[in-house]
């Protein structure tokens, strides 16, 4: 397994693998050392028995070699090899049925060839199996007594123990893996709750408007590590919430200020317009430049009034006010708007493509009318005479799709990214000459959004093409 693959393991998996791995290492160490210790103890005892047997073989045998095989104490499996003056006088082995059998010449040769010191050693005697053999040398003569005992019993005992250890370890590992998984799962459950809270917060619309950030992690006990994570996360959420509230408050203040200022400006503007109009109509003979100045005052105050009205509308839309909720059939609304546009600019070629069926949306008829009027005004004001403007209205699923397309000069590339922002306008002479403010499309976007719709520019080189989508009113059940 690569390091990268292990790096992507979940915490849960790592903990379980860690626990099981540790347990496996500990079990193996305990098991191996126990088996080794047991084997050493058994071997030491066997060695003692071997040496005892060798002593017996060396001792009383000298007088009556014939009777030695019957000597008590030579248990089953014992082998004895006795030489006197370099001659083998006894070489036998006690079989399982307790009968002495002679050792073969090869076995005798093998035993005699051994370099047996003070310590017994292990030798493999072919078909007789493995033996632990030891020797007693009688000093002064070439007289040796060798005795041996099979190691099979020791081997069987130790391998049995090893097998039991292996099986128990295996079972313990399986149990540890299962129980560990469960324990870790329970222990980490609070982390899942932190994740779930974070996920819910991530889905909240925090970018704008009044934000209620009520989500909190339930596990915030500072005595546990996971609780500390939860507590820190909750503190962060509180901080975010208060920051958002501060942001919202200051936004609201600005909005309120704009709304108040616009509102307050309406009255003096109406006065300016009224007085200049009054003066113009007074019938007095005025010098030409005064007449011109009065006309400018009047027209600018009209322009400023509409600007102030638009700002007020935007401020109110931002605050979520100002929308009436009625049912509006878009088909006649568009027909009226196009006919108004035609009256305002007969030099343009106005075309309308709508079906017969009503397309009803829920919303504010005046504001929706303003959306269409603004788009048509743009198509009228920002394109030369003779431009074909096509307004179409179709149904697409649950939406009504209104398209205003013209084959005029199109939107300059530099303007496109900010087109729907406030006071964004082209610097063409037409735009400036007509006293445009750059609020028209901002109002379109704000009204459409307030109706839970969307507006987009799908412009190509051939002109401008605005597409407005509005959700259709649900038919009464
Ligand atoms: N159909 C169009 N063809 C070419 N340019 C357009 C078209 N519609 C909009 N524009 C460009 O987009 C700019 C922004 O339009 P918007 O309606 O927001 O403001 P405006 O028309 O300049 O001012 P206002 O509508 O407030 O009087 C315009 O100034 C113009 O340059
Ligand atoms: Mg406009």
Tab-separated table of C-alpha atoms and ligand atoms in Angstrom:
chain	number	residue	atom	x	y	z
A	1	UNK	CA	0.000	0.000	0.000
A	2	UNK	CA	1.372	3.372	-0.923
A	3	UNK	CA	1.882	6.159	1.584
A	4	UNK	CA	-0.536	8.362	-0.323
A	5	UNK	CA	-3.262	5.721	-0.100
A	6	UNK	CA	-2.712	5.386	3.644
A	7	UNK	CA	-2.701	9.160	4.015
A	8	UNK	CA	-6.248	9.288	2.725
A	9	UNK	CA	-7.529	6.777	5.290
A	10	UNK	CA	-10.301	7.983	7.502
A	11	UNK	CA	-9.518	8.671	11.144
A	12	UNK	CA	-11.854	5.835	12.076
A	13	UNK	CA	-9.975	3.369	9.932
A	14	UNK	CA	-6.619	4.561	11.157
A	15	UNK	CA	-7.629	4.176	14.787
A	16	UNK	CA	-9.027	0.688	14.271
A	17	UNK	CA	-6.017	-0.446	12.239
A	18	UNK	CA	-3.750	1.109	14.880
A	19	UNK	CA	-5.484	-0.671	17.749
A	20	UNK	CA	-5.576	-4.014	15.949
A	21	UNK	CA	-1.958	-3.654	14.804
A	22	UNK	CA	-0.798	-2.850	18.310
A	23	UNK	CA	-2.714	-5.754	19.729
A	24	UNK	CA	-1.234	-8.064	17.087
A	25	UNK	CA	2.315	-6.955	17.922
A	26	UNK	CA	1.752	-7.378	21.670
A	27	UNK	CA	0.136	-10.793	21.191
A	28	UNK	CA	2.954	-12.012	18.967
A	29	UNK	CA	5.604	-10.813	21.435
A	30	UNK	CA	3.802	-12.429	24.387
A	31	UNK	CA	3.119	-15.622	22.412
A	32	UNK	CA	6.633	-16.044	21.046
A	33	UNK	CA	8.324	-15.322	24.368
A	34	UNK	CA	5.994	-17.725	26.193
A	35	UNK	CA	6.610	-20.488	23.679
A	36	UNK	CA	10.370	-19.904	23.729
A	37	UNK	CA	10.436	-19.828	27.554
A	38	UNK	CA	8.384	-23.005	27.773
A	39	UNK	CA	10.587	-24.769	25.263
A	40	UNK	CA	13.691	-23.745	27.147
A	41	UNK	CA	12.278	-24.978	30.448
A	42	UNK	CA	11.196	-28.277	28.926
A	43	UNK	CA	14.525	-28.679	27.185
A	44	UNK	CA	16.395	-27.993	30.429
A	45	UNK	CA	14.350	-30.647	32.169
A	46	UNK	CA	14.910	-33.051	29.286
A	47	UNK	CA	18.625	-32.341	29.462
A	48	UNK	CA	18.590	-33.193	33.167
A	49	UNK	CA	16.805	-36.431	32.428
A	50	UNK	CA	19.258	-37.182	29.633
A	51	UNK	CA	22.195	-36.588	31.934
A	52	UNK	CA	20.557	-38.712	34.636
A	53	UNK	CA	20.084	-41.491	32.118
A	54	UNK	CA	23.706	-41.120	31.009
A	55	UNK	CA	24.828	-41.319	34.639
A	56	UNK	CA	22.782	-44.442	35.147
A	57	UNK	CA	24.254	-45.900	31.991
A	58	UNK	CA	27.736	-45.052	33.191
A	59	UNK	CA	27.342	-46.204	36.779
A	60	UNK	CA	26.199	-49.662	37.763
A	61	UNK	CA	26.479	-51.109	34.308
A	62	UNK	CA	30.034	-52.067	34.583
A	63	UNK	CA	29.541	-55.372	36.328
A	64	UNK	CA	26.519	-56.803	34.583
A	65	UNK	CA	26.101	-55.489	31.121
A	66	UNK	CA	23.554	-58.164	30.179
A	67	UNK	CA	21.032	-56.990	32.739
A	68	UNK	CA	21.247	-53.334	31.884
A	69	UNK	CA	18.325	-53.240	29.485
A	70	UNK	CA	15.982	-54.278	32.240
A	71	UNK	CA	17.176	-51.604	34.562
A	72	UNK	CA	14.381	-49.527	36.035
A	73	UNK	CA	14.336	-45.827	35.199
A	74	UNK	CA	14.982	-46.158	31.530
A	75	UNK	CA	11.727	-44.849	30.265
A	76	UNK	CA	10.248	-45.425	26.831
A	77	UNK	CA	12.245	-43.744	24.104
A	78	UNK	CA	15.518	-43.766	26.017
A	79	UNK	CA	18.540	-44.757	24.035
A	80	UNK	CA	21.752	-45.886	25.622
A	81	UNK	CA	25.195	-46.358	24.090
A	82	UNK	CA	27.953	-47.631	26.303
A	83	UNK	CA	31.548	-48.204	25.250
A	84	UNK	CA	34.305	-49.715	27.288
A	85	UNK	CA	37.901	-49.478	26.199
A	86	UNK	CA	36.712	-48.178	22.860
A	87	UNK	CA	34.361	-51.168	22.294
A	88	UNK	CA	30.598	-50.813	22.181
A	89	UNK	CA	29.197	-52.967	24.944
A	90	UNK	CA	25.660	-51.753	24.844
A	91	UNK	CA	23.608	-49.941	22.205
A	92	UNK	CA	19.877	-50.068	22.615
A	93	UNK	CA	16.703	-48.151	22.472
A	94	UNK	CA	13.453	-48.625	24.455
A	95	UNK	CA	10.538	-48.791	22.013
A	96	UNK	CA	7.030	-47.614	22.721
A	97	UNK	CA	6.009	-51.076	23.788
A	98	UNK	CA	8.836	-51.089	26.312
A	99	UNK	CA	11.039	-53.575	24.376
A	100	UNK	CA	14.744	-52.926	23.967
A	101	UNK	CA	15.968	-52.966	20.408
A	102	UNK	CA	19.548	-52.776	19.275
A	103	UNK	CA	20.699	-49.628	17.582
A	104	UNK	CA	21.884	-50.052	14.003
A	105	UNK	CA	25.542	-49.683	13.114
A	106	UNK	CA	24.803	-46.438	11.310
A	107	UNK	CA	23.095	-45.023	14.380
A	108	UNK	CA	25.943	-46.150	16.615
A	109	UNK	CA	28.449	-44.590	14.244
A	110	UNK	CA	26.454	-41.386	14.168
A	111	UNK	CA	26.314	-41.238	17.974
A	112	UNK	CA	29.979	-42.028	18.431
A	113	UNK	CA	30.944	-39.389	15.909
A	114	UNK	CA	29.270	-36.708	18.022
A	115	UNK	CA	31.491	-34.291	19.820
A	116	UNK	CA	29.626	-34.398	23.097
A	117	UNK	CA	30.945	-32.051	25.759
A	118	UNK	CA	29.360	-31.260	29.134
A	119	UNK	CA	26.112	-30.088	27.533
A	120	UNK	CA	23.612	-32.383	25.790
A	121	UNK	CA	22.920	-31.676	22.146
A	122	UNK	CA	20.197	-32.428	19.613
A	123	UNK	CA	20.733	-35.009	16.940
A	124	UNK	CA	18.492	-36.377	14.213
A	125	UNK	CA	18.600	-40.137	14.192
A	126	UNK	CA	16.660	-40.723	10.986
A	127	UNK	CA	13.711	-43.054	11.543
A	128	UNK	CA	14.023	-42.909	15.346
A	129	UNK	CA	13.486	-39.182	15.185
A	130	UNK	CA	15.184	-36.306	16.919
A	131	UNK	CA	16.994	-36.922	20.190
A	132	UNK	CA	18.630	-34.944	22.876
A	133	UNK	CA	21.804	-36.834	23.732
A	134	UNK	CA	24.339	-36.364	26.487
A	135	UNK	CA	27.446	-38.244	27.562
A	136	UNK	CA	29.209	-39.180	30.773
A	137	UNK	CA	32.848	-39.880	30.319
A	138	UNK	CA	34.576	-41.995	32.868
A	139	UNK	CA	37.974	-40.474	33.417
A	140	UNK	CA	41.103	-42.426	32.778
A	141	UNK	CA	39.652	-44.936	30.371
A	142	UNK	CA	38.164	-44.723	26.890
A	143	UNK	CA	34.902	-45.418	28.506
A	144	UNK	CA	31.786	-43.444	27.522
A	145	UNK	CA	28.125	-43.683	28.433
A	146	UNK	CA	25.811	-41.867	26.029
A	147	UNK	CA	22.102	-41.525	26.737
A	148	UNK	CA	19.399	-39.860	24.685
A	149	UNK	CA	15.736	-38.960	24.984
A	150	UNK	CA	13.388	-38.014	22.133
A	151	UNK	CA	12.560	-34.301	21.760
A	152	UNK	CA	9.221	-35.121	20.117
A	153	UNK	CA	7.263	-34.533	23.321
A	154	UNK	CA	8.825	-31.137	23.935
A	155	UNK	CA	8.255	-30.163	20.316
A	156	UNK	CA	4.633	-31.339	20.467
A	157	UNK	CA	3.970	-29.428	23.687
A	158	UNK	CA	5.525	-26.215	22.435
A	159	UNK	CA	3.892	-26.380	19.031
A	160	UNK	CA	0.573	-27.036	20.719
A	161	UNK	CA	1.046	-23.964	22.835
A	162	UNK	CA	2.077	-21.966	19.759
A	163	UNK	CA	-1.014	-23.133	17.915
A	164	UNK	CA	-3.279	-22.206	20.835
A	165	UNK	CA	-1.640	-18.806	21.048
A	166	UNK	CA	-2.056	-18.257	17.320
A	167	UNK	CA	-5.737	-19.192	17.395
A	168	UNK	CA	-6.485	-17.095	20.486
A	169	UNK	CA	-4.585	-14.151	19.011
A	170	UNK	CA	-6.485	-14.429	15.764
A	171	UNK	CA	-9.819	-14.535	17.564
A	172	UNK	CA	-8.769	-11.626	19.780
A	173	UNK	CA	-7.805	-9.580	16.723
A	174	UNK	CA	-11.135	-10.218	15.043
A	175	UNK	CA	-13.006	-9.272	18.215
A	176	UNK	CA	-10.796	-6.203	18.686
A	177	UNK	CA	-11.394	-5.108	15.092
A	178	UNK	CA	-15.168	-5.435	15.439
A	179	UNK	CA	-15.387	-3.928	18.910
A	180	UNK	CA	-12.805	-1.264	18.024
A	181	UNK	CA	-14.805	-0.200	14.984
A	182	UNK	CA	-17.877	0.148	17.125
A	183	UNK	CA	-16.105	1.994	19.940
A	184	UNK	CA	-14.382	4.394	17.534
A	185	UNK	CA	-17.633	4.990	15.716
A	186	UNK	CA	-19.385	5.909	18.929
A	187	UNK	CA	-16.444	8.034	20.069
A	188	UNK	CA	-16.319	9.945	16.807
A	189	UNK	CA	-20.045	10.414	16.442
A	190	UNK	CA	-19.843	13.957	17.834
A	191	UNK	CA	-17.434	14.804	15.008
A	192	UNK	CA	-20.112	13.760	12.535
A	193	UNK	CA	-22.419	16.242	14.204
A	194	UNK	CA	-19.787	18.976	13.778
A	195	UNK	CA	-19.540	18.044	10.101
A	196	UNK	CA	-23.308	18.054	9.697
A	197	UNK	CA	-23.544	21.485	11.308
A	198	UNK	CA	-20.764	22.840	9.098
A	199	UNK	CA	-22.542	21.443	6.062
A	200	UNK	CA	-25.836	23.052	7.030
A	201	UNK	CA	-24.095	26.384	7.618
A	202	UNK	CA	-22.399	26.102	4.234
A	203	UNK	CA	-25.797	25.776	2.611
A	204	UNK	CA	-27.181	28.934	4.236
A	205	UNK	CA	-27.422	32.005	2.038
A	206	UNK	CA	-25.057	34.254	3.979
A	207	UNK	CA	-24.104	36.648	1.221
A	208	UNK	CA	-26.948	39.061	1.644
A	209	UNK	CA	-29.974	40.044	3.599
A	210	UNK	CA	-30.901	39.349	7.183
A	211	UNK	CA	-29.079	36.214	8.182
A	212	UNK	CA	-30.295	33.954	10.945
A	213	UNK	CA	-27.340	31.771	11.827
A	214	UNK	CA	-29.017	29.645	14.441
A	215	UNK	CA	-27.024	26.476	13.694
A	216	UNK	CA	-24.842	25.283	16.561
A	217	UNK	CA	-22.913	22.101	17.257
A	218	UNK	CA	-24.693	20.218	20.071
A	219	UNK	CA	-21.460	18.678	21.424
A	220	UNK	CA	-19.473	21.466	23.013
A	221	UNK	CA	-18.310	19.942	26.270
A	222	UNK	CA	-14.835	21.474	26.744
A	223	UNK	CA	-13.648	18.437	28.730
A	224	UNK	CA	-13.511	16.282	25.591
A	225	UNK	CA	-11.381	16.906	22.506
A	226	UNK	CA	-14.305	16.635	20.141
A	227	UNK	CA	-16.286	18.918	22.440
A	228	UNK	CA	-13.490	21.464	22.155
A	229	UNK	CA	-13.758	21.318	18.380
A	230	UNK	CA	-17.518	21.837	18.709
A	231	UNK	CA	-17.050	24.721	21.153
A	232	UNK	CA	-14.479	26.395	18.894
A	233	UNK	CA	-16.793	25.910	15.946
A	234	UNK	CA	-19.693	27.431	17.873
A	235	UNK	CA	-17.544	30.393	18.848
A	236	UNK	CA	-16.648	30.865	15.215
A	237	UNK	CA	-20.321	30.716	14.237
A	238	UNK	CA	-21.150	33.331	16.863
A	239	UNK	CA	-18.423	35.532	15.498
A	240	UNK	CA	-19.643	35.055	11.929
A	241	UNK	CA	-23.190	35.745	13.022
A	242	UNK	CA	-22.305	38.988	14.762
A	243	UNK	CA	-20.182	40.072	11.777
A	244	UNK	CA	-23.032	39.346	9.421
A	245	UNK	CA	-25.400	41.234	11.665
A	246	UNK	CA	-23.044	44.217	11.687
A	247	UNK	CA	-22.778	44.010	7.907
A	248	UNK	CA	-26.532	43.868	7.578
A	249	UNK	CA	-27.002	46.781	9.963
A	250	UNK	CA	-24.615	49.001	8.080
A	251	UNK	CA	-26.163	47.975	4.747
A	252	UNK	CA	-29.570	48.784	6.113
A	253	UNK	CA	-28.367	52.154	7.322
A	254	UNK	CA	-27.012	53.039	3.904
A	255	UNK	CA	-30.192	51.819	2.251
A	256	UNK	CA	-32.314	53.753	4.670
A	257	UNK	CA	-30.213	56.809	4.063
A	258	UNK	CA	-30.636	56.532	0.296
A	259	UNK	CA	-34.361	55.953	0.677
A	260	UNK	CA	-34.728	58.906	3.062
A	261	UNK	CA	-32.577	61.184	0.923
A	262	UNK	CA	-34.498	60.242	-2.229
A	263	UNK	CA	-37.762	60.742	-0.467
A	264	UNK	CA	-36.729	64.115	0.923
A	265	UNK	CA	-35.489	65.254	-2.481
A	266	UNK	CA	-38.825	64.618	-4.138
A	267	UNK	CA	-40.551	67.651	-2.633
A	268	UNK	CA	-37.912	70.310	-3.422
A	269	UNK	CA	-37.542	68.836	-6.903
A	270	UNK	CA	-41.277	69.052	-7.463
A	271	UNK	CA	-41.102	72.692	-6.303
A	272	UNK	CA	-38.243	73.510	-8.658
A	273	UNK	CA	-40.104	71.909	-11.526
A	274	UNK	CA	-43.343	73.620	-10.599
A	275	UNK	CA	-41.824	77.069	-10.283
A	276	UNK	CA	-39.845	76.841	-13.482
A	277	UNK	CA	-42.946	75.627	-15.299
A	278	UNK	CA	-44.974	78.398	-13.736
A	279	UNK	CA	-42.458	80.999	-14.804
A	280	UNK	CA	-42.367	79.604	-18.334
A	281	UNK	CA	-46.136	79.763	-18.588
A	282	UNK	CA	-46.501	83.148	-16.982
A	283	UNK	CA	-46.684	84.851	-20.363
A	284	UNK	CA	-43.973	87.302	-19.395
A	285	UNK	CA	-41.611	88.475	-22.084
A	286	UNK	CA	-38.263	87.056	-20.967
A	287	UNK	CA	-34.901	87.324	-22.624
A	288	UNK	CA	-33.986	84.263	-24.677
A	289	UNK	CA	-31.150	83.163	-22.439
A	290	UNK	CA	-33.446	83.244	-19.390
A	291	UNK	CA	-36.031	81.191	-21.287
A	292	UNK	CA	-33.301	78.716	-22.208
A	293	UNK	CA	-32.068	78.585	-18.626
A	294	UNK	CA	-35.587	77.965	-17.335
A	295	UNK	CA	-36.110	75.192	-19.880
A	296	UNK	CA	-32.843	73.573	-18.749
A	297	UNK	CA	-33.842	73.885	-15.096
A	298	UNK	CA	-37.141	72.229	-15.872
A	299	UNK	CA	-35.725	69.400	-17.959
A	300	UNK	CA	-32.919	68.698	-15.483
A	301	UNK	CA	-35.339	68.683	-12.598
A	302	UNK	CA	-37.479	66.175	-14.496
A	303	UNK	CA	-34.415	64.025	-15.048
A	304	UNK	CA	-33.378	64.330	-11.445
A	305	UNK	CA	-36.865	63.435	-10.303
A	306	UNK	CA	-36.774	60.216	-12.301
A	307	UNK	CA	-33.297	59.457	-10.991
A	308	UNK	CA	-34.457	59.984	-7.429
A	309	UNK	CA	-37.521	57.805	-8.072
A	310	UNK	CA	-35.302	55.046	-9.435
A	311	UNK	CA	-32.934	55.240	-6.476
A	312	UNK	CA	-35.873	55.098	-4.119
A	313	UNK	CA	-37.260	52.098	-5.946
A	314	UNK	CA	-33.914	50.290	-5.792
A	315	UNK	CA	-33.532	51.045	-2.095
A	316	UNK	CA	-37.003	49.690	-1.443
A	317	UNK	CA	-36.426	46.600	-3.558
A	318	UNK	CA	-33.199	45.981	-1.646
A	319	UNK	CA	-35.149	46.195	1.567
A	320	UNK	CA	-37.599	43.646	0.189
A	321	UNK	CA	-40.476	46.115	0.122
A	322	UNK	CA	-42.401	47.712	-2.664
A	323	UNK	CA	-43.783	44.668	-4.469
A	324	UNK	CA	-47.482	44.197	-4.884
A	325	UNK	CA	-48.523	40.562	-5.197
A	326	UNK	CA	-51.108	40.084	-7.873
A	327	UNK	CA	-51.471	37.855	-10.880
A	328	UNK	CA	-50.100	39.388	-14.035
A	329	UNK	CA	-50.686	38.143	-17.565
A	330	UNK	CA	-47.497	38.925	-19.432
A	331	UNK	CA	-49.035	38.742	-22.939
A	332	UNK	CA	-51.069	41.989	-22.846
A	333	UNK	CA	-48.396	43.628	-20.720
A	334	UNK	CA	-45.857	43.065	-23.464
A	335	UNK	CA	-48.240	44.103	-26.207
A	336	UNK	CA	-48.820	47.436	-24.418
A	337	UNK	CA	-45.127	48.017	-23.823
A	338	UNK	CA	-44.251	47.333	-27.445
A	339	UNK	CA	-46.994	49.624	-28.657
A	340	UNK	CA	-45.660	52.389	-26.337
A	341	UNK	CA	-42.170	51.836	-27.690
A	342	UNK	CA	-43.493	52.008	-31.207
A	343	UNK	CA	-45.162	55.306	-30.437
A	344	UNK	CA	-41.936	56.623	-28.925
A	345	UNK	CA	-39.799	55.589	-31.874
A	346	UNK	CA	-41.604	54.732	-35.105
A	347	UNK	CA	-38.228	54.613	-36.923
A	348	UNK	CA	-37.417	51.291	-35.267
A	349	UNK	CA	-38.863	48.069	-36.595
A	350	UNK	CA	-40.766	46.590	-33.641
A	351	UNK	CA	-41.741	42.940	-33.848
A	352	UNK	CA	-43.621	40.907	-31.327
A	353	UNK	CA	-43.822	37.135	-31.034
A	354	UNK	CA	-46.184	35.854	-28.387
A	355	UNK	CA	-48.703	33.065	-28.301
A	356	UNK	CA	-52.408	33.519	-27.693
A	357	UNK	CA	-52.465	31.728	-24.368
A	358	UNK	CA	-52.044	33.835	-21.271
A	359	UNK	CA	-48.780	33.456	-19.381
A	360	UNK	CA	-49.541	34.401	-15.814
A	361	UNK	CA	-46.954	35.173	-13.183
A	362	UNK	CA	-47.377	36.275	-9.599
A	363	UNK	CA	-46.056	39.729	-8.898
A	364	UNK	CA	-46.300	43.437	-9.319
A	365	UNK	CA	-47.769	44.517	-12.665
A	366	UNK	CA	-46.269	48.024	-12.569
A	367	UNK	CA	-42.788	46.792	-11.794
A	368	UNK	CA	-42.975	44.071	-14.436
A	369	UNK	CA	-44.128	46.668	-16.888
A	370	UNK	CA	-41.121	48.720	-15.917
A	371	UNK	CA	-38.829	45.746	-16.645
A	372	UNK	CA	-40.162	45.416	-20.176
A	373	UNK	CA	-40.220	49.196	-20.669
A	374	UNK	CA	-36.582	49.539	-19.563
A	375	UNK	CA	-35.440	46.785	-21.942
A	376	UNK	CA	-37.422	48.307	-24.812
A	377	UNK	CA	-36.143	51.788	-23.954
A	378	UNK	CA	-32.583	50.475	-24.167
A	379	UNK	CA	-33.305	48.876	-27.535
A	380	UNK	CA	-34.740	52.196	-28.646
A	381	UNK	CA	-32.177	54.567	-27.157
A	382	UNK	CA	-28.947	52.688	-27.672
A	383	UNK	CA	-29.500	51.565	-31.280
A	384	UNK	CA	-29.759	53.581	-34.484
A	385	UNK	CA	-33.023	54.138	-36.337
A	386	UNK	CA	-34.089	51.196	-38.505
A	387	UNK	CA	-32.922	48.595	-35.990
A	388	UNK	CA	-35.154	45.563	-35.798
A	389	UNK	CA	-36.258	44.858	-32.225
A	390	UNK	CA	-37.908	41.518	-31.599
A	391	UNK	CA	-39.803	40.850	-28.399
A	392	UNK	CA	-40.820	37.276	-27.825
A	393	UNK	CA	-42.564	35.536	-24.992
A	394	UNK	CA	-42.677	31.753	-24.666
A	395	UNK	CA	-43.304	29.209	-22.018
A	396	UNK	CA	-40.383	26.972	-21.040
A	397	UNK	CA	-41.340	24.425	-18.433
A	398	UNK	CA	-42.469	26.290	-15.334
A	399	UNK	CA	-41.034	29.578	-16.557
A	400	UNK	CA	-42.148	32.350	-18.822
A	401	UNK	CA	-39.223	33.407	-21.002
A	402	UNK	CA	-39.213	36.940	-22.330
A	403	UNK	CA	-36.584	37.832	-24.922
A	404	UNK	CA	-35.811	41.343	-26.143
A	405	UNK	CA	-33.370	41.137	-29.053
A	406	UNK	CA	-32.142	43.798	-31.414
A	407	UNK	CA	-29.704	43.825	-34.298
A	408	UNK	CA	-28.076	47.046	-33.207
A	409	UNK	CA	-24.458	47.628	-32.221
A	410	UNK	CA	-24.613	45.279	-29.225
A	411	UNK	CA	-23.129	45.760	-25.767
A	412	UNK	CA	-19.487	46.807	-25.585
A	413	UNK	CA	-17.320	43.985	-24.206
A	414	UNK	CA	-15.967	46.153	-21.387
A	415	UNK	CA	-19.486	46.853	-20.142
A	416	UNK	CA	-20.789	43.281	-20.108
A	417	UNK	CA	-19.417	42.101	-16.757
A	418	UNK	CA	-20.962	45.080	-14.930
A	419	UNK	CA	-23.983	45.588	-17.140
A	420	UNK	CA	-26.562	44.963	-14.445
A	421	UNK	CA	-24.795	47.008	-11.813
A	422	UNK	CA	-25.935	50.445	-10.739
A	423	UNK	CA	-24.746	53.394	-12.777
A	424	UNK	CA	-23.084	51.109	-15.312
A	425	UNK	CA	-23.523	52.633	-18.724
A	426	UNK	CA	-21.766	52.798	-22.030
A	427	UNK	CA	-19.812	55.902	-22.839
A	428	UNK	CA	-21.187	56.135	-26.381
A	429	UNK	CA	-22.460	59.527	-27.398
A	430	UNK	CA	-25.984	58.188	-27.652
A	431	UNK	CA	-25.988	57.071	-24.041
A	432	UNK	CA	-24.654	60.345	-22.794
A	433	UNK	CA	-26.746	62.449	-25.124
A	434	UNK	CA	-29.991	60.918	-23.972
A	435	UNK	CA	-29.125	61.629	-20.351
A	436	UNK	CA	-29.087	58.011	-19.376
A	437	UNK	CA	-28.243	57.218	-15.784
A	438	UNK	CA	-27.231	53.594	-15.968
A	439	UNK	CA	-29.927	52.470	-13.546
A	440	UNK	CA	-32.295	50.916	-16.109
A	441	UNK	CA	-30.812	47.404	-16.155
A	442	UNK	CA	-30.066	47.495	-12.408
A	443	UNK	CA	-33.782	48.012	-11.866
A	444	UNK	CA	-34.578	45.216	-14.322
A	445	UNK	CA	-32.289	42.854	-12.418
A	446	UNK	CA	-33.638	43.881	-8.994
A	447	UNK	CA	-37.294	43.549	-10.009
A	448	UNK	CA	-36.756	40.223	-11.764
A	449	UNK	CA	-34.862	38.885	-8.769
A	450	UNK	CA	-37.625	40.060	-6.449
A	451	UNK	CA	-39.938	37.905	-8.583
A	452	UNK	CA	-37.529	34.958	-8.136
A	453	UNK	CA	-36.627	35.115	-11.793
A	454	UNK	CA	-33.387	35.750	-13.653
A	455	UNK	CA	-32.133	38.024	-16.373
A	456	UNK	CA	-29.143	37.467	-18.615
A	457	UNK	CA	-27.490	39.012	-21.588
A	458	UNK	CA	-27.004	36.610	-24.452
A	459	UNK	CA	-25.224	38.885	-26.742
A	460	UNK	CA	-23.488	38.075	-29.964
A	461	UNK	CA	-21.951	40.311	-32.574
A	462	UNK	CA	-25.330	40.874	-34.205
A	463	UNK	CA	-26.766	42.919	-31.351
A	464	UNK	CA	-28.052	42.722	-27.824
A	465	UNK	CA	-30.320	39.980	-26.596
A	466	UNK	CA	-31.755	40.078	-23.098
A	467	UNK	CA	-33.484	36.995	-21.739
A	468	UNK	CA	-35.749	37.282	-18.701
A	469	UNK	CA	-37.083	34.178	-16.980
A	470	UNK	CA	-39.959	34.446	-14.548
A	471	UNK	CA	-41.552	31.545	-12.721
A	472	UNK	CA	-45.159	31.068	-13.807
A	473	UNK	CA	-47.904	31.319	-11.214
A	474	UNK	CA	-48.981	27.886	-9.997
A	475	UNK	CA	-52.509	27.117	-11.099
A	476	UNK	CA	-54.988	27.069	-8.193
A	477	UNK	CA	-55.401	23.528	-6.950
B	1	LIG	N1	-29.986	47.143	-26.526
B	1	LIG	C1	-28.810	47.734	-26.285
B	1	LIG	N2	-27.937	47.966	-27.289
B	1	LIG	C2	-26.745	48.535	-27.021
B	1	LIG	N3	-26.322	48.922	-25.813
B	1	LIG	C3	-27.134	48.707	-24.779
B	1	LIG	C4	-28.421	48.117	-24.946
B	1	LIG	N4	-28.993	48.039	-23.744
B	1	LIG	C5	-28.131	48.576	-22.856
B	1	LIG	N5	-27.024	48.985	-23.472
B	1	LIG	C6	-25.850	49.583	-22.831
B	1	LIG	O1	-25.921	49.261	-21.461
B	1	LIG	C7	-25.805	50.443	-20.673
B	1	LIG	C8	-26.602	50.263	-19.403
B	1	LIG	O2	-28.000	50.222	-19.661
B	1	LIG	P1	-29.005	50.737	-18.589
B	1	LIG	O3	-30.370	50.567	-19.117
B	1	LIG	O4	-28.659	50.094	-17.325
B	1	LIG	O5	-28.625	52.248	-18.449
B	1	LIG	P2	-28.954	53.399	-19.412
B	1	LIG	O6	-29.859	52.946	-20.472
B	1	LIG	O7	-27.644	53.930	-19.843
B	1	LIG	O8	-29.632	54.418	-18.442
B	1	LIG	P3	-31.157	54.411	-17.956
B	1	LIG	O9	-31.781	53.166	-18.485
B	1	LIG	O10	-31.074	54.427	-16.485
B	1	LIG	O11	-31.746	55.620	-18.509
B	1	LIG	C9	-26.292	51.523	-21.564
B	1	LIG	O12	-25.702	52.746	-21.189
B	1	LIG	C10	-25.811	51.068	-22.928
B	1	LIG	O13	-24.497	51.476	-23.165
B	2	LIG	MG1	-31.662	52.025	-20.052
